[in-house]
Short mmCIF file of N, CA and C in Angstrom, two decimals:
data_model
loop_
_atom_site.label_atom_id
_atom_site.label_comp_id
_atom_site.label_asym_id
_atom_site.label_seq_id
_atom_site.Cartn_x
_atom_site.Cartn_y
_atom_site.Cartn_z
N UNK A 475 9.80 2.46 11.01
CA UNK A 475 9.93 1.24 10.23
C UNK A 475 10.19 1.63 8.79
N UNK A 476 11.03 1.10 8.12
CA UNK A 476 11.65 1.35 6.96
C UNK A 476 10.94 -0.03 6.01
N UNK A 477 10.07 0.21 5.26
CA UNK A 477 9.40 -0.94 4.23
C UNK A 477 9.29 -0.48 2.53
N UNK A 478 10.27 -1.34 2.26
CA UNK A 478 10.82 -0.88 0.55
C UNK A 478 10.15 -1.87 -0.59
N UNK A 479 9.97 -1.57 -1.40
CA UNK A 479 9.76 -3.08 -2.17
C UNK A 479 9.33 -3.97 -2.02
N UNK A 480 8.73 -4.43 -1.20
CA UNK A 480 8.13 -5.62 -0.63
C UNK A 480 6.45 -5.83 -0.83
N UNK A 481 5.92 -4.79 -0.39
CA UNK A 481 4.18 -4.85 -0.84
C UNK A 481 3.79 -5.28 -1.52
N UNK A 482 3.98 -5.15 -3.15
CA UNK A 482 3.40 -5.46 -3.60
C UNK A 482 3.87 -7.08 -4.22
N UNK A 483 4.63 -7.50 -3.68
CA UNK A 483 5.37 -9.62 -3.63
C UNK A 483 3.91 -10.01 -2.52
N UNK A 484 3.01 -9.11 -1.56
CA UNK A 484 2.56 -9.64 -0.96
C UNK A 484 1.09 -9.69 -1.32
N UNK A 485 0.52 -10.70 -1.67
CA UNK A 485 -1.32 -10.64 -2.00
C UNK A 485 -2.12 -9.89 -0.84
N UNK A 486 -1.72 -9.99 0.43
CA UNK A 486 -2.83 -9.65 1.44
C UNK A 486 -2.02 -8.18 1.89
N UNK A 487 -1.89 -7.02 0.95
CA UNK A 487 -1.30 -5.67 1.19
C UNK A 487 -1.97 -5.29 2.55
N UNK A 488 -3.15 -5.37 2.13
CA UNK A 488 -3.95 -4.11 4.40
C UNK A 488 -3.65 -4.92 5.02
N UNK A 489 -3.65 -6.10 5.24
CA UNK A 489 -3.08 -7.17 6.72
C UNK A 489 -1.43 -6.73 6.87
N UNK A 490 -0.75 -7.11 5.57
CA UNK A 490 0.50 -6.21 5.70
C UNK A 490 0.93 -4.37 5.90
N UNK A 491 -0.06 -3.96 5.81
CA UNK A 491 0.11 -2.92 6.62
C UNK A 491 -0.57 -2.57 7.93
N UNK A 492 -1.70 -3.28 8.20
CA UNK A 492 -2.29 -3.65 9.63
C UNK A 492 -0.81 -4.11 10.41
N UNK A 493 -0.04 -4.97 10.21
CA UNK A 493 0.78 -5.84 10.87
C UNK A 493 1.86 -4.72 11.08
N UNK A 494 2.38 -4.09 10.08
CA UNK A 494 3.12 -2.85 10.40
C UNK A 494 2.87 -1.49 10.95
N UNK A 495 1.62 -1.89 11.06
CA UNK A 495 1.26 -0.18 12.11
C UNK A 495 1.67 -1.27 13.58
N UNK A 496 0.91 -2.24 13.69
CA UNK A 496 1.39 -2.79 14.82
C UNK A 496 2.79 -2.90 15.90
N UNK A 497 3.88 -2.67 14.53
CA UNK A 497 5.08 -2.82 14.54
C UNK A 497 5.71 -1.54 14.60
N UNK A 498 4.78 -0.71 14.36
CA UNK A 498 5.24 0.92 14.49
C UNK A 498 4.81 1.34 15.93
N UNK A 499 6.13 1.74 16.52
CA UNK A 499 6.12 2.37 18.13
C UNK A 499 4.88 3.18 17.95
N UNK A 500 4.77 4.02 19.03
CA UNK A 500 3.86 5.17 19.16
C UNK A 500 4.49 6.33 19.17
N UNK A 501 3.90 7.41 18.38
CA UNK A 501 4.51 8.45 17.68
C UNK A 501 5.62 7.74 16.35
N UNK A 502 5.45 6.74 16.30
CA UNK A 502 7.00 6.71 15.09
C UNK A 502 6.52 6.47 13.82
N UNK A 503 7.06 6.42 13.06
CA UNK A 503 6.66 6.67 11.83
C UNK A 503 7.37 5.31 10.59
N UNK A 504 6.04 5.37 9.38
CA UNK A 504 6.48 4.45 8.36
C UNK A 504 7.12 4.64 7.44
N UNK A 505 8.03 4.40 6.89
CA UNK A 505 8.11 4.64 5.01
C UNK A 505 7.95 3.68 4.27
N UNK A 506 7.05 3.51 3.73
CA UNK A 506 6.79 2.53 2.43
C UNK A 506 6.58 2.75 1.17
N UNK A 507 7.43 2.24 0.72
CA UNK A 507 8.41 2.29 -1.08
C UNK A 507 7.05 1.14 -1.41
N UNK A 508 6.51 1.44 -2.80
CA UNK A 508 6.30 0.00 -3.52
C UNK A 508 6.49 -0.21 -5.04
N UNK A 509 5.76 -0.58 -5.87
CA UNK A 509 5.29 -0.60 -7.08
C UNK A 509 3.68 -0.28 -6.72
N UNK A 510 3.38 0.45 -8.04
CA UNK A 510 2.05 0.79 -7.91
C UNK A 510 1.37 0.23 -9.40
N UNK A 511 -0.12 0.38 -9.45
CA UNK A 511 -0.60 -0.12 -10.51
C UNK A 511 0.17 0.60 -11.93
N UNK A 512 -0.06 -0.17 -12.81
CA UNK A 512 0.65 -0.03 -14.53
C UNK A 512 -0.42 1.04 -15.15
N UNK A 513 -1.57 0.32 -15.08
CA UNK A 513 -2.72 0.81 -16.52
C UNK A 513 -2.80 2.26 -16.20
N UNK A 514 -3.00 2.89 -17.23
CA UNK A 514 -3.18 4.11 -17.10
C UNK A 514 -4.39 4.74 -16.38
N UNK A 515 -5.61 3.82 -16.96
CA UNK A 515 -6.71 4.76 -16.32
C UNK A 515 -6.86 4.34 -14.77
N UNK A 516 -6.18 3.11 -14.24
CA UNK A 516 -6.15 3.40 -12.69
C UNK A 516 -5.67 3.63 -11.73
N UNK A 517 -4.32 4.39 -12.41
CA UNK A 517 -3.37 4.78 -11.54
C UNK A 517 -3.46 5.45 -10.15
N UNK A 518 -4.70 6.62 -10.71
CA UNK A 518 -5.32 7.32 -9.59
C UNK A 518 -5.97 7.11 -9.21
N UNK A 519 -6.78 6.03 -8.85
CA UNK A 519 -8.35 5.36 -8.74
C UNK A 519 -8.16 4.89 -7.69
N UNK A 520 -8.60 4.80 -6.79
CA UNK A 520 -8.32 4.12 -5.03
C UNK A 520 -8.76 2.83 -5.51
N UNK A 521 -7.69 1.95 -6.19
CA UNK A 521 -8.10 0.24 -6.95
C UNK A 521 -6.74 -0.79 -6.77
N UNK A 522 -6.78 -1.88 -6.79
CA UNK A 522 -5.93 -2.48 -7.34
C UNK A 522 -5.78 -3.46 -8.21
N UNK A 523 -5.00 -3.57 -9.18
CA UNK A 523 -4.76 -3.98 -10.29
C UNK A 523 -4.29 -5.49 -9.91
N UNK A 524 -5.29 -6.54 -10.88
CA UNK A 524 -5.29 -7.65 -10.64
C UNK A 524 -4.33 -8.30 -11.70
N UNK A 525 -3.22 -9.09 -11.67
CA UNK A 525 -2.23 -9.46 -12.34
C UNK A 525 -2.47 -10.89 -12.57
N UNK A 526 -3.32 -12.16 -12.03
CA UNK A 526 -3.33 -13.23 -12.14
C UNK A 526 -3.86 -13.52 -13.43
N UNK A 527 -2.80 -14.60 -13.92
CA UNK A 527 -3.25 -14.90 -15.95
C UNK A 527 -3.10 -13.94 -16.79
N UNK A 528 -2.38 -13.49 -16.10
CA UNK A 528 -1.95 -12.33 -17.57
C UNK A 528 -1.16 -13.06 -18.29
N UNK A 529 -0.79 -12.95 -19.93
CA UNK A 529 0.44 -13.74 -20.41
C UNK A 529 1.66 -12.77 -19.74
N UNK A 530 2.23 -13.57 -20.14
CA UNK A 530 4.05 -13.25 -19.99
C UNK A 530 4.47 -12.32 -20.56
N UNK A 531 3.75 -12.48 -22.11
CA UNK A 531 4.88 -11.18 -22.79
C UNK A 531 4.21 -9.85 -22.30
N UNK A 532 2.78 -9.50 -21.63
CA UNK A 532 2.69 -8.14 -20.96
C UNK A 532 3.14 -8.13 -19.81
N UNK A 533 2.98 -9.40 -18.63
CA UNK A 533 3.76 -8.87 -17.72
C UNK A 533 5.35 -8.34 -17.92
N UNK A 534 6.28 -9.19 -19.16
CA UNK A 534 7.71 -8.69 -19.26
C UNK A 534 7.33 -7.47 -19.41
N UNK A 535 6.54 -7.09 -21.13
CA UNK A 535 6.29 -5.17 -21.23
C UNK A 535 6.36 -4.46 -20.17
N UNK A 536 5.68 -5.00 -18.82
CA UNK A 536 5.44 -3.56 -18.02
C UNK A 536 6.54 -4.10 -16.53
N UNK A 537 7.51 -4.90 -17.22
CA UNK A 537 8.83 -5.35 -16.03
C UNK A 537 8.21 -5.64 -14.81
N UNK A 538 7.38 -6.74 -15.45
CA UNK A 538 6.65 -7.10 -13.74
C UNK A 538 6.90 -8.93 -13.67
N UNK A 539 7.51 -9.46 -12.68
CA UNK A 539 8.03 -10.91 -12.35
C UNK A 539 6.68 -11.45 -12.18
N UNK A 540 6.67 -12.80 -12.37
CA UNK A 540 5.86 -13.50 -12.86
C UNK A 540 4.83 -13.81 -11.56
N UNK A 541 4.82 -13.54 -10.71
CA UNK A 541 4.94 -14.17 -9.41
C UNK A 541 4.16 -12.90 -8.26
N UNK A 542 4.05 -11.78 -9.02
CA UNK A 542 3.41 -10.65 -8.70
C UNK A 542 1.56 -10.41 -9.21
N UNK A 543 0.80 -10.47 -7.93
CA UNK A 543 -0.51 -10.73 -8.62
C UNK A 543 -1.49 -9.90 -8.37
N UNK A 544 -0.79 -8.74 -7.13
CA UNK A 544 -1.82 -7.24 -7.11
C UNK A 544 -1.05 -5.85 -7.21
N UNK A 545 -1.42 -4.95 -7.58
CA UNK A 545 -0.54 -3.86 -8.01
C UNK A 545 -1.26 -2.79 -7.10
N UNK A 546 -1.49 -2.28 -6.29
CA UNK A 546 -2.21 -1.10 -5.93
C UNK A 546 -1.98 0.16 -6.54
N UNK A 547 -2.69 1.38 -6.13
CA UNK A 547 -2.33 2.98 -7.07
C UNK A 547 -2.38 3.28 -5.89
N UNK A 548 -1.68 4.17 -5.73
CA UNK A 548 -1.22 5.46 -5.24
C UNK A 548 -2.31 5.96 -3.99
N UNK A 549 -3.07 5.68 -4.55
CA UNK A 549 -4.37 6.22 -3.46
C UNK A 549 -5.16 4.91 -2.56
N UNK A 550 -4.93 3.88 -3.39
CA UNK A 550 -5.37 2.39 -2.09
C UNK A 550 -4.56 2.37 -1.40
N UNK A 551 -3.00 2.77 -1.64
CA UNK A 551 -1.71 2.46 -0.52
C UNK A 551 -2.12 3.32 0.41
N UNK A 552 -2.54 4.49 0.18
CA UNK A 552 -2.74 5.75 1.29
C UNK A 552 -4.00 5.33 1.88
N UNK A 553 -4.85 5.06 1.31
CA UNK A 553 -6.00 4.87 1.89
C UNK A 553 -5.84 3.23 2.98
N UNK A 554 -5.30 2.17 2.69
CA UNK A 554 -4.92 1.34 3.30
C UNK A 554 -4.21 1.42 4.66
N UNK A 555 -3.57 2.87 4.06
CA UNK A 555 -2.09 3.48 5.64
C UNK A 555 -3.27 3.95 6.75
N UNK A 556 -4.34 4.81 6.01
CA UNK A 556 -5.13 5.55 7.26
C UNK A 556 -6.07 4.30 7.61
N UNK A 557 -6.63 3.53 7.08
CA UNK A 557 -7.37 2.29 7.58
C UNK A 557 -6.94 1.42 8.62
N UNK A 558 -5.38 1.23 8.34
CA UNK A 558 -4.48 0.35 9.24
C UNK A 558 -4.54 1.76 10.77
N UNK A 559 -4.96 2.60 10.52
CA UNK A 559 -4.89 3.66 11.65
C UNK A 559 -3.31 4.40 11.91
N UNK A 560 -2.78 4.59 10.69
CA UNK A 560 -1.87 5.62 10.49
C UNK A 560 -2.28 7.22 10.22
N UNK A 561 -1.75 8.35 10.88
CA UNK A 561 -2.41 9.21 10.51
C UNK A 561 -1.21 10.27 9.81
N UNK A 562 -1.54 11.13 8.85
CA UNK A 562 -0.60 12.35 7.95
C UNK A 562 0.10 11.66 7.50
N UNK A 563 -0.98 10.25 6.04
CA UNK A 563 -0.17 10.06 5.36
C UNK A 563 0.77 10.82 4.01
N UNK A 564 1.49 11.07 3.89
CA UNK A 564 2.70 11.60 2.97
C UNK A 564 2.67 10.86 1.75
N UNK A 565 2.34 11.40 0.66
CA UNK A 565 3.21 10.68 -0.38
C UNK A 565 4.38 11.62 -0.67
N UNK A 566 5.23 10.48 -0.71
CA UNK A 566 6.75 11.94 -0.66
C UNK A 566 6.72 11.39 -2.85
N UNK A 567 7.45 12.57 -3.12
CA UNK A 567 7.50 12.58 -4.62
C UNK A 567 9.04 12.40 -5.06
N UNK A 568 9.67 11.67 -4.21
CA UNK A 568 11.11 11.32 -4.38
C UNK A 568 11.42 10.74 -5.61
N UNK A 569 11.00 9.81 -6.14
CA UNK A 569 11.07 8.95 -7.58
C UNK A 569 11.23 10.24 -8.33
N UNK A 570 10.16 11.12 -8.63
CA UNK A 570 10.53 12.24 -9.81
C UNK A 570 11.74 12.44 -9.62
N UNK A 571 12.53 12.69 -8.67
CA UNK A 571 14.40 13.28 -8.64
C UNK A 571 14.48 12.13 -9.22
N UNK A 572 14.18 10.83 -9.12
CA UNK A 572 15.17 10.19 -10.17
C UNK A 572 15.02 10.00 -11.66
N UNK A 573 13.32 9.78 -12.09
CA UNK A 573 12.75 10.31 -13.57
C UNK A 573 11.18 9.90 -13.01
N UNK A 574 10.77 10.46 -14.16
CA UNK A 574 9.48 10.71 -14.25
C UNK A 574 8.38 9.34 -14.49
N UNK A 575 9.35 8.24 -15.35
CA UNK A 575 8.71 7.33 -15.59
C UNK A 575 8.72 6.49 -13.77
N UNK A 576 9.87 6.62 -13.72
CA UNK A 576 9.98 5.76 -11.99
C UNK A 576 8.83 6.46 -11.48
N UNK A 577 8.53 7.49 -11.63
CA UNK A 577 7.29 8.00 -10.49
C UNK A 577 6.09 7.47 -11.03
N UNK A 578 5.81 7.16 -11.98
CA UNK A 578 4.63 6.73 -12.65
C UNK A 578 4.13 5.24 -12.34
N UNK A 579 5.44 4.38 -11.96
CA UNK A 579 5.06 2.84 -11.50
C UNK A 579 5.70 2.82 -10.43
N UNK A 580 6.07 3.78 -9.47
CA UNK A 580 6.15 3.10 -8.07
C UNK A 580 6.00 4.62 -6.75
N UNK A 581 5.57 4.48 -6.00
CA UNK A 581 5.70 5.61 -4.83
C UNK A 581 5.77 5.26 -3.73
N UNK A 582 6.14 6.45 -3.10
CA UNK A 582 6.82 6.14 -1.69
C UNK A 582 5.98 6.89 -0.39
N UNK A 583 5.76 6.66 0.74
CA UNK A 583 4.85 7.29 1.79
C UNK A 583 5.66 7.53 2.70
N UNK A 584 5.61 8.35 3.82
CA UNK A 584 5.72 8.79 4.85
C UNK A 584 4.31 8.62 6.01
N UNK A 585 4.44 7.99 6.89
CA UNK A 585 3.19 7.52 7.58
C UNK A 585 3.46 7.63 9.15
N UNK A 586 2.81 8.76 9.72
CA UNK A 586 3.06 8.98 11.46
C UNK A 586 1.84 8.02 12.03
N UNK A 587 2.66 7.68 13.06
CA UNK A 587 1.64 7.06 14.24
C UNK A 587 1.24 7.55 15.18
N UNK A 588 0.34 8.12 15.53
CA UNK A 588 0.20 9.23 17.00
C UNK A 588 0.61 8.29 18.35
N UNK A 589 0.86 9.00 18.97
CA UNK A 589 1.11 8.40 20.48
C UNK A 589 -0.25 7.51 20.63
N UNK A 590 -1.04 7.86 20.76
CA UNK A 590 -2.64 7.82 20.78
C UNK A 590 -3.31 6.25 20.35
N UNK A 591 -2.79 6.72 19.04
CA UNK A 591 -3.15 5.71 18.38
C UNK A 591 -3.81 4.54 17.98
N UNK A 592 -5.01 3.56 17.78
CA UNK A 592 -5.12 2.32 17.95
C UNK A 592 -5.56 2.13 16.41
N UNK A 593 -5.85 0.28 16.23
CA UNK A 593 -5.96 0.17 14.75
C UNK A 593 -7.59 0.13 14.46
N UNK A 594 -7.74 1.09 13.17
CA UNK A 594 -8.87 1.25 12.98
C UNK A 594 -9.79 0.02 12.67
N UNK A 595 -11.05 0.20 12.36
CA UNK A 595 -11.69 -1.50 12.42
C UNK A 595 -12.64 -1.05 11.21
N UNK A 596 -13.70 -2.23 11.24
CA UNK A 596 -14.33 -2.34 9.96
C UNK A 596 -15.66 -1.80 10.47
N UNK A 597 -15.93 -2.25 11.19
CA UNK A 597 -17.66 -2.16 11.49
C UNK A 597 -18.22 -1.69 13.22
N UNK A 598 -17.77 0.30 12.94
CA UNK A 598 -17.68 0.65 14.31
C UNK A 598 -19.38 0.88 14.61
N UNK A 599 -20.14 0.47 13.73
CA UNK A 599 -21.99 0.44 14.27
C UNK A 599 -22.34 -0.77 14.53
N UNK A 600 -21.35 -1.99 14.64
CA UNK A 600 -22.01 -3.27 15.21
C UNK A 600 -21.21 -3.64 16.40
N UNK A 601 -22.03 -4.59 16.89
CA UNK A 601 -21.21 -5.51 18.18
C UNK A 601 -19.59 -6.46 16.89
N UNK A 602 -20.13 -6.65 15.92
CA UNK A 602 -19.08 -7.56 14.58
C UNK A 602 -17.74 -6.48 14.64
N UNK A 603 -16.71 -5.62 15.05
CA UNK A 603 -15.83 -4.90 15.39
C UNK A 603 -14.76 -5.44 15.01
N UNK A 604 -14.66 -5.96 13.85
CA UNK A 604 -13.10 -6.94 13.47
C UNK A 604 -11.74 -5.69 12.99
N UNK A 605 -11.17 -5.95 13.51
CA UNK A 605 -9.89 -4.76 13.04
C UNK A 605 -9.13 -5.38 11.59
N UNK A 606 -8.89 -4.13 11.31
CA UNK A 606 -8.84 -3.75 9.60
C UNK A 606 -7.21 -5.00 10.08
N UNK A 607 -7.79 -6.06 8.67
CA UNK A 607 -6.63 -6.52 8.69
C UNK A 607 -6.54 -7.67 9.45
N UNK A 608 -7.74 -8.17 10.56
CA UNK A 608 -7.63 -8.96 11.11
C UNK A 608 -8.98 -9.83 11.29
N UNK A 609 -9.80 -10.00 10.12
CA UNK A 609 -11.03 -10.26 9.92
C UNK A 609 -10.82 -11.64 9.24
N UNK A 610 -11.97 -12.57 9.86
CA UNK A 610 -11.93 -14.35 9.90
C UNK A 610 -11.11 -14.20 8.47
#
């Protein structure tokens, strides 16, 4: 499955990648392109960056459409891929070939599905067993 640009237009990112492991054969694999968080100190922080009510003139500064209201980093996207029960997630470092700043606000994954496979869940010590992504 080929998924570019799109994540982060979506508020509920782990259901959208729950829904795409779903959609990923067995053994086959993901790539997902996004935008990632802006601020500096949480780029690397397994967080995501909350965009609702910001004014305008910072969302223009950091070229973000008005209409965009979570940003993830680099490490919630990955951590989201193995939750949804993707396994050897990849961050591929492709953006640097194109510059350095592109790598700084957006990255790209590589994500295998084992043959095996099923989707991981929330709460494997209770009878409550809701799968990641598919909770009331």
């Amino acid at each position: 499955i080929w998924c570019t640009g799109v994540l982060y237009h979506n508020p509920e990112q782990l259901r959208m990648i729950a829904r795409l492991f779903d959609w990923t054969a067995a053994g086959g694999h993901l790539v997902l392109e996004t935008a990632t968080a802006r601020r500096f100190p949480t780029r690397d922080l397994p967080c995501v960056e909350i965009w609702h009510g910001v004014p305008r003139e910072d969302m223009h500064k950091l070229h973000l459409a008005g209409h965009i209201t979570h940003l993830p980093s680099r490490s919630a996207v990955a951590a989201w891929c193995a939750m949804a029960g993707y396994s050897d997630v990849q961050h591929s470092r492709c953006h640097r070939k194109q510059a350095f700043s592109l790598s700084r606000n957006r990255a790209a994954f590589v994500c295998h599905r084992d043959s095996q496979a099923t989707a991981n869940a929330y709460y494997r010590h209770t009878d409550e067993n809701f799968p990641i992504g598919r909770a009331i």
